[in-house]
Structure formats: structure tokens, C-alpha cells
Amino acid sequence: MMSQMPQPTALSRCPSCEEPLESGDRFCGACGYDLSAVPPRPGDSPTLTLSGALAAAQLPPPEAASVDWPRAPETSSTGTPAPVHLATDLPGTDSGEIPLPPLPGVPPPTGSPVSPATGVRFDRRTGGEPDEYPLQAPAPRAAGASTPPAGTKVCVACRAGRVDLDGYCENCGHAQPRERDHMEDEVGPLAAVTDRGLRHHRNEDAYAISHTTLPDRAPALVAIVCDGVSSATRPDEASLAASRAAGDSLMAALPQGTHPQQAMHDAIIAASHAVNALADEPGGAREHTPHQNSPACTLVGSVVTPTLLVVGWVGDSRAYWVPLDRSAAPARLTEDDSWAAQMVAAGLMNEAEAYADERAHAITGWLGADAYELEPHTASFKPDRPGVVVVCTDGLWNYAEAAEELAEILPPDAAARPLHAARVLVGHALDGGGHDNVTVAVVPFPAPLPGAGSA
């Protein structure tokens, strides 16, 4: 866990080989690493990109006091003590209580897509299937082309050709949009939208939203968002399998009285098993790539009840809290499993330096058979005012990273019109360039009681 990484007051170990350094060294005596390439720790004690209540211990008193997070219940409805994490306790619980290796620097690995020493995924395609596909104009309709019979699926590009079983127009050859290119759902009082974006050839994100009832008949809202790792094999299948498994797990556990935080932890484990199972299936016939590695994805989820807000995550997909009273500070509820976040947490780079690095978005945690260490982070909160939880992939937060930025974009009536709000957020990402798939779920807090707006 990042919170368990050492916080050195000076560069004490080589970022490349971890050998101890002497004061004033300019090169590592063991491996020759140029220490001048590592920026010294800034004197202003840089912190992660956290705002509002999550950085209460690091913000000036007026801003920190603007959001008060009372403790959640210490026991579940079954009487079993459940771990509770306040904002300052992030990143939350883990599986097996095993921390990530406390490395002050993470050089890019050579060879394997996952460095066994760091657990950081740096792999990128160097050939074969590119990350981005240019959009091509369809060929003009051939002269004299006949109109397909009524009931036949017609090409969306030339509006004349018949679409074959492989999804291509028999007239102009244009590939037809897939079902997952753009999807929207509104389930009771929460909603989600996903879009392929403007540059990717397919949508590798997935979501699952639902609502259920706890044993005391209180409502519970569930939102899961997953982002496929593009450099892995079959990332679209990984995100779909993970979102479905996590959503099904929560829907089965919550009505039985499992504490929402424990249920979220178990749901992430279930999602991990679902993604791991894909690695045992033959994938060569489905996707032609120069190499085959395990399907992988990130996950972030939220469970909202009338009194409790629980988040869980692995990777760099995020959850944000935005109070309806915009005079109160919004907050980011998750801490990225990423190279940049580790560099900032270790005090080796400030935030601007870390996120400007080409390795910034290399993730240190993900779901997949080749994951270095599975660490399901969970955290529980009890907000003191109404608001909404925004659960999203980096396709959105790349265009609105700070909680304050996202709050400015989010419509004021997001709790009452979650689908509209999700569309607005996805539209913001597309207007900004849409370089990645983008998925957003909007969940109101508190969960409305039956007859108070829920479906």
C-alpha cells in the first residue's frame, strides 16, 4: 500500500538498484546510476492530488473543516466488527496485509510487461495492433447499388449496403459500431454512461449499476466501473467480466447483511477471479497481437446507503465526492495505484514532475493473472450532507483531475438527474479530445428511501 511506503527526508537509496547512498553522491557506487536525474524532494512537502476531507491533515484549517466525515458504524448488521477507514486512513484495507515493495524509484523494466521487482505495468504495443485508429470516411455508394430488403441491417455510413455477419458493410466495407461503443443505463436513482471516445477503435471500459435492499429494508445503490488495460490481451473482456462479477457479488452479499465495506472487498476478489479465469481461455483466435499476456483491467466501485458511503478500487480509476451544497469542498475518495502516485508519496517528485513523466500512468495495481500483488483498497465514509458520488475511469479524470474541476462540470441537479449528469461528464471528456474510452457512473447520497424518488 502506498500509505506504507517510506517517507525519506532525503534520497537515501539508489532509485535503480536500491543500494544505500552516501551524502553528496552524484552517482550510485553499485550500478553507476546518475543521481542528478532524480529531482530532489521539494521543500514544501508535496502531497497526492487529494482535496477536501481526504487531505484534512494536509490542508489549511478552513478548507479542511469544510467537510466533516463522522465515523461509520463499527459493526455490521450481523454484529460482526467491520474495519472502517476515514479519509486520512487511505488507501484502506488490503488483501493479506502485504504492502507493495517500498521502492523509492521505479525504472522502466526491460523485457517482461510486468516487472517482478516493482509490480509496475509498463508494457506498450511496439507493433501489430496500434493504440489508436484513425477514423476513415466511408467509400461512396456504388452506382446502381440496390436497396437492401426491409428488415435487413443497413450500414450506418453509406446507408445502402447490407451488414454481413462479421459486422462490415458489403457495399463500402465500413465497420459498424459495436454495442459497447456507447451505452447508457439509468437504474432507479443512479445512472452510468460509457463511450468509446474519439481515438480508440473499441470500448475497453465496462460498468455495472444496480440497487437492492438491506435486511433492514434500507436501499443500497451499487456502481462498478472497470477500465481494460489496453496493452493486455482482450482488455474489453477483462473489464466486462470484472464489472459483472463485482456487481453480482455485491447484489448477493448486501441483502444478506454483509457490511458494505466487507462486501466491497469480497466483490473485488470475485472480480479478480473472473479476470484470472480469462487467462486460461484460448485468446489467439480472438485477437491477433504480437504477444499474448493476461487480460487485465482496473476497478473502482461504490456502495451508497441512506447513511454510509463505501468505495473500493484497484488501479487508477477513481471515485469523487461532490456535495450538493457547492459551498462545501468536494473530495477525491481514492488514491491511484500508479507510478506517479508512488513517486509523489515517496517524496521523490512533486506532483507536476511526476505527472509530466511518460511513466506517470503506469499502474502498480490491477486485476489479472499477472498482477504483482492483489490489494483491494476499501474505505468507508459517513457524509454529513447530501451529494453525489462520481465513479469514473481516467478517460474522464484526465480532463478534470482535481475534485474542484469535476465539481464545476457536474450539473447542480446531478442527484435528481443522474443520467443527464453522466452524459454531461462524458461530453466534457469528448469535447476535450476523447483520447481514451470514458465511463462515468453518478450515484446520489443518501440513497433515497422507497417512495422518495427511487424506481
Coordinates of C-alpha atoms in Angstrom, one line a residue:
M1 CA 0.0 0.0 0.0
M2 CA 1.2 3.5 -0.8
S3 CA 0.5 4.7 2.7
Q4 CA 3.1 2.2 3.9
M5 CA 5.9 3.4 1.6
P6 CA 8.7 5.1 3.5
Q7 CA 8.8 8.9 3.6
P8 CA 12.5 9.7 3.3
T9 CA 13.8 13.1 4.2
A10 CA 16.5 12.8 1.6
L11 CA 17.4 10.5 -1.3
S12 CA 18.9 7.6 0.8
R13 CA 18.8 4.7 -1.7
C14 CA 19.5 4.4 -5.4
P15 CA 16.3 4.5 -7.5
S16 CA 17.7 1.9 -9.8
C17 CA 19.2 -0.8 -7.5
E18 CA 18.2 0.4 -4.0
E19 CA 21.8 0.4 -2.8
P20 CA 22.4 2.9 0.2
L21 CA 23.8 6.2 -0.9
E22 CA 26.3 8.5 0.9
S23 CA 25.6 12.2 1.4
G24 CA 26.8 14.1 -1.7
D25 CA 26.9 11.2 -4.1
R26 CA 26.2 12.1 -7.6
F27 CA 26.4 8.5 -9.0
C28 CA 25.5 5.2 -7.4
G29 CA 28.6 3.3 -6.5
A30 CA 26.9 0.0 -7.2
C31 CA 25.3 0.5 -10.6
G32 CA 26.5 3.9 -11.7
Y33 CA 23.0 5.4 -11.8
D34 CA 23.1 9.2 -12.5
L35 CA 21.5 10.6 -9.3
S36 CA 21.2 14.0 -10.8
A37 CA 18.4 12.6 -12.9
V38 CA 16.2 12.2 -9.8
P39 CA 14.8 15.6 -8.7
P40 CA 15.5 16.3 -5.0
R41 CA 12.5 16.2 -2.7
P42 CA 10.8 19.7 -2.8
G43 CA 10.8 21.6 0.5
D44 CA 7.1 22.2 0.5
S45 CA 6.2 18.5 1.4
P46 CA 4.3 17.6 -1.7
T47 CA 1.2 15.5 -1.3
L48 CA -1.1 13.4 -3.5
T49 CA -3.8 15.1 -5.5
L50 CA -6.3 14.9 -2.7
S51 CA -8.7 17.6 -1.8
G52 CA -11.5 18.4 0.7
A53 CA -11.8 15.9 3.6
L54 CA -9.3 13.5 2.2
A55 CA -6.5 15.9 2.7
A56 CA -7.7 17.3 6.0
A57 CA -4.4 16.7 7.7
Q58 CA -2.6 18.5 4.9
L59 CA -4.8 21.4 4.1
P60 CA -5.3 24.8 5.8
P61 CA -7.8 24.5 8.7
P62 CA -10.7 26.4 6.9
E63 CA -10.7 24.2 3.9
A64 CA -10.2 21.0 5.8
A65 CA -13.1 21.9 8.1
S66 CA -15.5 22.5 5.3
V67 CA -16.3 18.7 5.0
D68 CA -16.8 16.7 8.2
W69 CA -16.8 12.9 7.9
P70 CA -18.2 11.3 11.0
R71 CA -17.2 7.7 11.6
A72 CA -19.3 4.9 10.0
P73 CA -20.9 2.2 12.2
E74 CA -18.3 -0.1 13.8
T75 CA -20.3 -3.3 13.4
S76 CA -22.3 -4.7 10.6
S77 CA -26.0 -5.7 10.8
T78 CA -24.8 -9.2 11.7
G79 CA -22.9 -7.8 14.7
T80 CA -19.5 -8.6 13.2
P81 CA -17.0 -5.8 13.6
A82 CA -16.1 -4.3 10.3
P83 CA -13.0 -2.2 9.6
V84 CA -13.7 1.5 9.0
H85 CA -11.4 3.9 7.3
L86 CA -11.6 7.7 7.5
A87 CA -10.3 9.9 4.7
T88 CA -6.9 10.3 6.3
D89 CA -6.6 6.5 6.5
L90 CA -6.5 6.0 2.7
P91 CA -5.8 3.8 0.8
G92 CA -7.8 1.5 3.1
T93 CA -7.7 -2.2 3.7
D94 CA -5.8 -4.7 1.6
S95 CA -5.8 -8.4 1.0
G96 CA -3.4 -10.3 3.2
E97 CA -2.0 -7.1 4.7
I98 CA 1.0 -7.4 2.4
P99 CA 2.4 -4.0 1.2
L100 CA 3.9 -3.1 -2.1
P101 CA 7.7 -3.1 -2.1
P102 CA 8.9 0.2 -0.7
L103 CA 10.9 1.3 -3.7
P104 CA 11.9 5.0 -3.9
G105 CA 12.3 4.8 -7.7
V106 CA 10.9 2.6 -10.4
P107 CA 13.0 2.5 -13.6
P108 CA 11.2 1.0 -16.6
P109 CA 11.7 -2.7 -16.9
T110 CA 13.2 -4.4 -19.9
G111 CA 11.6 -7.5 -21.4
S112 CA 8.5 -8.7 -19.5
P113 CA 5.4 -6.5 -19.5
V114 CA 5.4 -6.7 -15.7
S115 CA 8.5 -6.0 -13.7
P116 CA 8.8 -8.7 -11.0
A117 CA 10.7 -6.3 -8.8
T118 CA 8.2 -3.5 -8.9
G119 CA 4.9 -4.8 -10.0
V120 CA 4.5 -1.9 -12.4
R121 CA 2.9 -2.5 -15.8
F122 CA 4.9 -0.5 -18.3
D123 CA 4.1 -2.6 -21.4
R124 CA 3.1 -0.7 -24.6
R125 CA 2.5 -2.0 -28.0
T126 CA 5.5 -1.7 -30.3
G127 CA 4.0 -3.3 -33.3
G128 CA 0.9 -5.0 -34.6
E129 CA -2.4 -3.5 -33.3
P130 CA -2.0 0.2 -32.6
D131 CA -3.4 2.0 -29.6
E132 CA -5.3 4.4 -31.8
Y133 CA -7.1 4.1 -35.1
P134 CA -7.8 7.0 -37.5
L135 CA -11.4 7.5 -38.5
Q136 CA -11.8 7.0 -42.2
A137 CA -14.6 8.3 -44.4
P138 CA -16.8 5.6 -45.9
A139 CA -16.5 4.8 -49.6
P140 CA -19.2 6.4 -51.7
R141 CA -22.2 4.2 -52.6
A142 CA -21.5 2.3 -55.7
A143 CA -23.5 3.3 -58.7
G144 CA -26.6 1.2 -59.1
A145 CA -26.4 -0.4 -55.7
S146 CA -29.6 -1.9 -54.8
T147 CA -31.5 -1.1 -51.6
P148 CA -31.5 -4.0 -49.1
P149 CA -34.8 -5.6 -48.3
A150 CA -36.9 -4.3 -45.4
G151 CA -35.7 -5.7 -42.1
T152 CA -32.1 -6.0 -43.2
K153 CA -29.4 -4.3 -41.1
V154 CA -28.2 -1.3 -43.2
C155 CA -24.7 0.3 -43.0
V156 CA -24.6 3.4 -40.8
A157 CA -22.1 5.0 -43.2
C158 CA -23.4 4.6 -46.7
R159 CA -27.0 3.9 -45.7
A160 CA -27.2 1.4 -48.6
G161 CA -25.1 -1.7 -48.1
R162 CA -26.1 -4.7 -46.1
V163 CA -24.1 -5.6 -43.0
D164 CA -22.6 -9.0 -43.0
L165 CA -22.3 -11.4 -40.0
D166 CA -18.8 -10.0 -39.2
G167 CA -20.2 -6.5 -38.8
Y168 CA -18.9 -5.0 -42.0
C169 CA -20.8 -3.3 -44.8
E170 CA -20.9 -5.4 -48.0
N171 CA -21.1 -2.2 -50.1
C172 CA -18.5 0.2 -48.6
G173 CA -16.7 -2.1 -46.2
H174 CA -17.3 0.2 -43.2
A175 CA -17.1 -1.5 -39.8
Q176 CA -20.3 -1.0 -38.0
P177 CA -20.5 0.5 -34.5
R178 CA -20.4 -2.2 -31.8
E179 CA -22.9 -2.3 -29.0
R180 CA -20.3 -1.2 -26.4
D181 CA -19.2 1.8 -28.4
H182 CA -21.7 3.9 -26.5
M183 CA -24.0 2.6 -23.7
E184 CA -26.3 4.3 -21.2
D185 CA -28.3 3.0 -18.3
E186 CA -30.5 4.5 -15.6
V187 CA -31.4 2.1 -12.8
G188 CA -33.5 3.6 -10.1
P189 CA -31.8 6.7 -8.8
L190 CA -28.4 6.1 -10.3
A191 CA -27.1 6.1 -13.9
A192 CA -24.0 5.3 -16.0
V193 CA -22.7 6.2 -19.5
T194 CA -19.7 4.7 -21.3
D195 CA -18.3 5.8 -24.7
R196 CA -15.5 4.5 -26.9
G197 CA -14.1 8.0 -27.3
L198 CA -12.7 9.6 -30.4
R199 CA -9.4 7.8 -30.9
H200 CA -9.7 4.2 -29.8
H201 CA -11.0 1.5 -32.1
R202 CA -13.1 -0.1 -29.4
N203 CA -14.5 0.5 -26.0
E204 CA -12.5 -1.4 -23.3
D205 CA -14.4 0.1 -20.4
A206 CA -17.4 -1.6 -18.7
Y207 CA -19.8 -0.8 -15.9
A208 CA -22.4 -2.5 -13.7
I209 CA -25.1 -0.5 -11.8
S210 CA -27.9 -1.8 -9.7
H211 CA -29.8 -1.3 -6.5
T212 CA -31.0 -3.6 -3.8
T213 CA -32.4 -3.7 -0.2
L214 CA -30.6 -4.3 3.0
P215 CA -32.0 -6.6 5.7
D216 CA -33.5 -3.6 7.5
R217 CA -35.2 -2.6 4.2
A218 CA -32.9 0.3 3.7
P219 CA -31.9 0.9 0.0
A220 CA -28.4 0.3 -1.3
L221 CA -27.0 1.6 -4.6
V222 CA -24.2 -0.2 -6.3
A223 CA -21.9 1.1 -9.1
I224 CA -18.9 -0.6 -10.6
V225 CA -16.6 0.8 -13.3
C226 CA -13.8 -1.0 -14.9
D227 CA -11.1 0.1 -17.4
G228 CA -9.4 -2.6 -19.5
V229 CA -5.6 -2.3 -19.7
S230 CA -5.1 -1.6 -23.4
S231 CA -1.6 -3.2 -23.6
A232 CA -3.0 -6.5 -22.3
T233 CA -4.8 -9.2 -24.3
R234 CA -8.6 -8.9 -24.5
P235 CA -8.9 -5.9 -22.2
D236 CA -12.6 -5.4 -23.2
E237 CA -13.4 -8.9 -22.0
A238 CA -11.5 -8.3 -18.7
S239 CA -13.4 -5.2 -17.9
L240 CA -16.7 -6.8 -18.7
A241 CA -16.0 -9.9 -16.7
A242 CA -14.8 -7.9 -13.7
S243 CA -17.7 -5.5 -13.6
R244 CA -20.3 -8.3 -13.9
A245 CA -18.6 -10.4 -11.2
A246 CA -18.2 -7.5 -8.8
G247 CA -21.8 -6.3 -9.3
D248 CA -23.2 -9.8 -8.9
S249 CA -21.2 -10.3 -5.7
L250 CA -22.4 -7.1 -4.1
M251 CA -26.0 -7.8 -5.1
A252 CA -25.8 -11.2 -3.4
A253 CA -24.0 -10.1 -0.2
L254 CA -25.7 -6.9 0.7
P255 CA -29.3 -8.3 1.2
Q256 CA -27.7 -11.0 3.4
G257 CA -26.5 -8.4 5.9
T258 CA -22.8 -8.3 5.0
H259 CA -21.3 -4.9 5.9
P260 CA -21.0 -2.9 2.7
Q261 CA -17.2 -2.4 3.2
Q262 CA -16.6 -6.2 3.6
A263 CA -19.0 -6.8 0.7
M264 CA -16.9 -4.4 -1.5
H265 CA -13.7 -6.2 -0.6
D266 CA -15.2 -9.6 -1.4
A267 CA -16.6 -8.2 -4.7
I268 CA -13.1 -7.1 -5.8
I269 CA -11.8 -10.5 -5.0
A270 CA -14.6 -12.0 -7.1
A271 CA -13.8 -9.7 -10.0
S272 CA -10.1 -10.7 -9.8
H273 CA -11.0 -14.4 -10.0
A274 CA -13.2 -13.6 -13.1
V275 CA -10.4 -11.8 -14.9
N276 CA -7.9 -14.5 -13.9
A277 CA -10.1 -17.2 -15.4
L278 CA -9.8 -15.4 -18.8
A279 CA -6.1 -16.2 -18.9
D280 CA -6.9 -19.9 -19.1
E281 CA -9.0 -19.4 -22.2
P282 CA -7.5 -19.6 -25.7
G283 CA -7.3 -16.0 -27.0
G284 CA -5.2 -16.2 -30.1
A285 CA -8.1 -16.8 -32.4
R286 CA -9.9 -13.8 -31.0
E287 CA -7.2 -11.2 -31.1
H288 CA -4.1 -11.0 -33.3
T289 CA -1.3 -9.4 -31.3
P290 CA 2.5 -9.8 -31.5
H291 CA 2.4 -11.1 -27.9
Q292 CA -0.1 -12.7 -25.6
N293 CA -0.3 -11.6 -22.0
S294 CA -3.0 -12.0 -19.4
P295 CA -6.2 -10.0 -19.7
A296 CA -6.2 -7.1 -17.2
C297 CA -8.3 -4.2 -16.0
T298 CA -8.7 -1.7 -13.2
L299 CA -11.8 -1.4 -11.0
V300 CA -13.5 1.2 -8.9
G301 CA -16.8 0.8 -7.1
S302 CA -19.2 2.4 -4.7
V303 CA -22.0 1.3 -2.4
V304 CA -24.3 4.0 -1.1
T305 CA -26.9 3.5 1.6
P306 CA -29.0 6.2 3.5
T307 CA -26.2 6.7 6.0
L308 CA -23.0 5.1 4.6
L309 CA -20.7 5.6 1.6
V310 CA -18.2 2.9 0.7
V311 CA -15.7 2.9 -2.1
G312 CA -13.3 0.2 -3.3
W313 CA -10.7 0.1 -6.0
V314 CA -7.6 -1.4 -7.6
G315 CA -5.7 0.7 -10.2
D316 CA -6.2 4.3 -11.3
S317 CA -9.9 4.5 -11.9
R318 CA -11.4 7.0 -9.3
A319 CA -14.3 8.0 -7.2
Y320 CA -15.1 11.6 -6.3
W321 CA -17.5 13.1 -3.7
V322 CA -19.3 16.3 -4.7
P323 CA -21.7 17.8 -2.1
L324 CA -24.9 19.3 -3.4
D325 CA -24.1 22.4 -1.4
R326 CA -21.2 23.7 -3.6
S327 CA -20.0 25.9 -0.8
A328 CA -18.6 22.8 0.8
A329 CA -15.4 21.2 -0.6
P330 CA -15.6 18.3 -3.0
A331 CA -13.1 15.4 -2.5
R332 CA -11.4 12.6 -4.2
L333 CA -12.1 9.3 -2.4
T334 CA -9.5 7.1 -3.9
E335 CA -5.7 7.0 -4.2
D336 CA -4.2 5.8 -7.6
D337 CA -2.2 2.7 -7.8
S338 CA 0.2 4.3 -10.3
W339 CA 3.9 5.1 -10.8
A340 CA 3.3 8.9 -10.4
A341 CA 1.4 8.5 -7.1
Q342 CA 4.3 6.4 -5.8
M343 CA 6.8 8.9 -6.7
V344 CA 4.9 11.7 -5.0
A345 CA 4.2 9.6 -1.9
A346 CA 7.8 8.7 -1.6
G347 CA 8.8 12.4 -1.9
L348 CA 11.0 11.9 -4.9
M349 CA 8.9 14.2 -7.2
N350 CA 6.3 16.9 -6.8
E351 CA 3.0 16.3 -8.5
A352 CA 3.8 18.3 -11.6
E353 CA 7.0 16.5 -12.2
A354 CA 5.5 13.1 -11.6
Y355 CA 2.5 13.5 -13.9
A356 CA 4.7 15.1 -16.6
D357 CA 6.8 11.9 -16.8
E358 CA 6.0 9.4 -19.6
R359 CA 5.7 6.7 -16.9
A360 CA 3.0 8.7 -14.9
H361 CA 0.1 6.4 -15.9
A362 CA 1.9 3.1 -15.5
I363 CA -0.2 1.3 -13.0
T364 CA 1.1 -0.6 -9.9
G365 CA -2.1 -2.4 -9.2
W366 CA -4.6 -4.1 -11.5
L367 CA -6.8 -7.2 -11.8
G368 CA -5.3 -10.0 -13.9
A369 CA -3.4 -13.3 -13.6
D370 CA -0.1 -11.4 -14.0
A371 CA -0.8 -8.8 -11.3
Y372 CA 2.1 -8.4 -9.0
E373 CA 0.0 -8.2 -5.8
L374 CA -3.7 -8.0 -5.4
E375 CA -4.6 -5.2 -3.0
P376 CA -8.3 -4.4 -2.8
H377 CA -8.4 -1.0 -1.3
T378 CA -11.7 -0.1 0.6
A379 CA -12.8 2.9 2.6
S380 CA -16.0 3.9 4.4
F381 CA -17.4 7.3 5.0
K382 CA -20.4 8.9 6.5
P383 CA -21.0 12.3 4.9
D384 CA -22.9 14.9 6.9
R385 CA -24.7 16.3 3.9
P386 CA -26.4 15.3 0.6
G387 CA -24.2 14.9 -2.5
V388 CA -23.3 12.6 -5.4
V389 CA -20.5 10.1 -5.9
V390 CA -18.9 10.2 -9.4
V391 CA -17.3 6.8 -10.2
C392 CA -15.1 7.0 -13.4
T393 CA -12.2 5.9 -15.5
D394 CA -9.2 8.0 -16.4
G395 CA -10.9 8.8 -19.7
L396 CA -12.8 11.4 -17.7
W397 CA -10.4 12.5 -15.0
N398 CA -7.7 13.1 -17.5
Y399 CA -9.8 16.2 -18.4
A400 CA -10.9 17.1 -14.9
E401 CA -8.3 15.7 -12.4
A402 CA -8.9 17.8 -9.4
A403 CA -12.1 17.4 -7.4
E404 CA -12.8 21.1 -7.8
E405 CA -12.6 20.9 -11.6
L406 CA -15.0 18.0 -11.7
A407 CA -17.4 19.7 -9.4
E408 CA -17.5 22.7 -11.7
I409 CA -18.6 20.5 -14.6
L410 CA -21.1 18.4 -12.7
P411 CA -24.6 19.8 -13.1
P412 CA -26.2 21.1 -9.9
D413 CA -29.1 18.8 -10.3
A414 CA -27.0 15.7 -10.6
A415 CA -28.6 13.9 -7.7
A416 CA -32.1 14.3 -9.3
R417 CA -31.0 13.7 -12.9
P418 CA -28.0 11.3 -12.8
L419 CA -28.3 10.2 -16.4
H420 CA -28.1 13.8 -17.6
A421 CA -25.2 14.4 -15.3
A422 CA -23.3 11.3 -16.6
R423 CA -23.9 12.5 -20.2
V424 CA -22.5 15.9 -19.4
L425 CA -19.3 14.5 -17.8
V426 CA -18.8 12.1 -20.8
G427 CA -19.4 15.0 -23.2
H428 CA -16.8 17.1 -21.4
A429 CA -14.2 14.3 -22.0
L430 CA -15.2 14.0 -25.7
D431 CA -15.1 17.8 -26.1
G432 CA -11.6 17.8 -24.6
G433 CA -10.3 15.4 -27.2
G434 CA -11.7 12.0 -26.2
H435 CA -8.3 10.3 -26.4
D436 CA -9.4 7.4 -24.2
N437 CA -12.6 5.4 -23.5
V438 CA -14.6 7.2 -20.9
T439 CA -17.1 5.8 -18.4
V440 CA -18.9 7.6 -15.7
A441 CA -21.5 6.5 -13.0
V442 CA -23.3 9.0 -10.9
V443 CA -24.7 7.9 -7.6
P444 CA -26.7 10.1 -5.2
F445 CA -26.1 10.2 -1.5
P446 CA -28.0 9.4 0.6
A447 CA -29.7 6.6 -1.2
P448 CA -33.3 7.7 -1.4
L449 CA -35.8 5.7 0.6
P450 CA -38.6 3.8 -1.3
G451 CA -41.2 6.3 -2.4
A452 CA -38.7 9.2 -2.3
G453 CA -37.6 9.1 -5.9
S454 CA -36.2 5.6 -6.3
A455 CA -37.6 3.4 -9.0

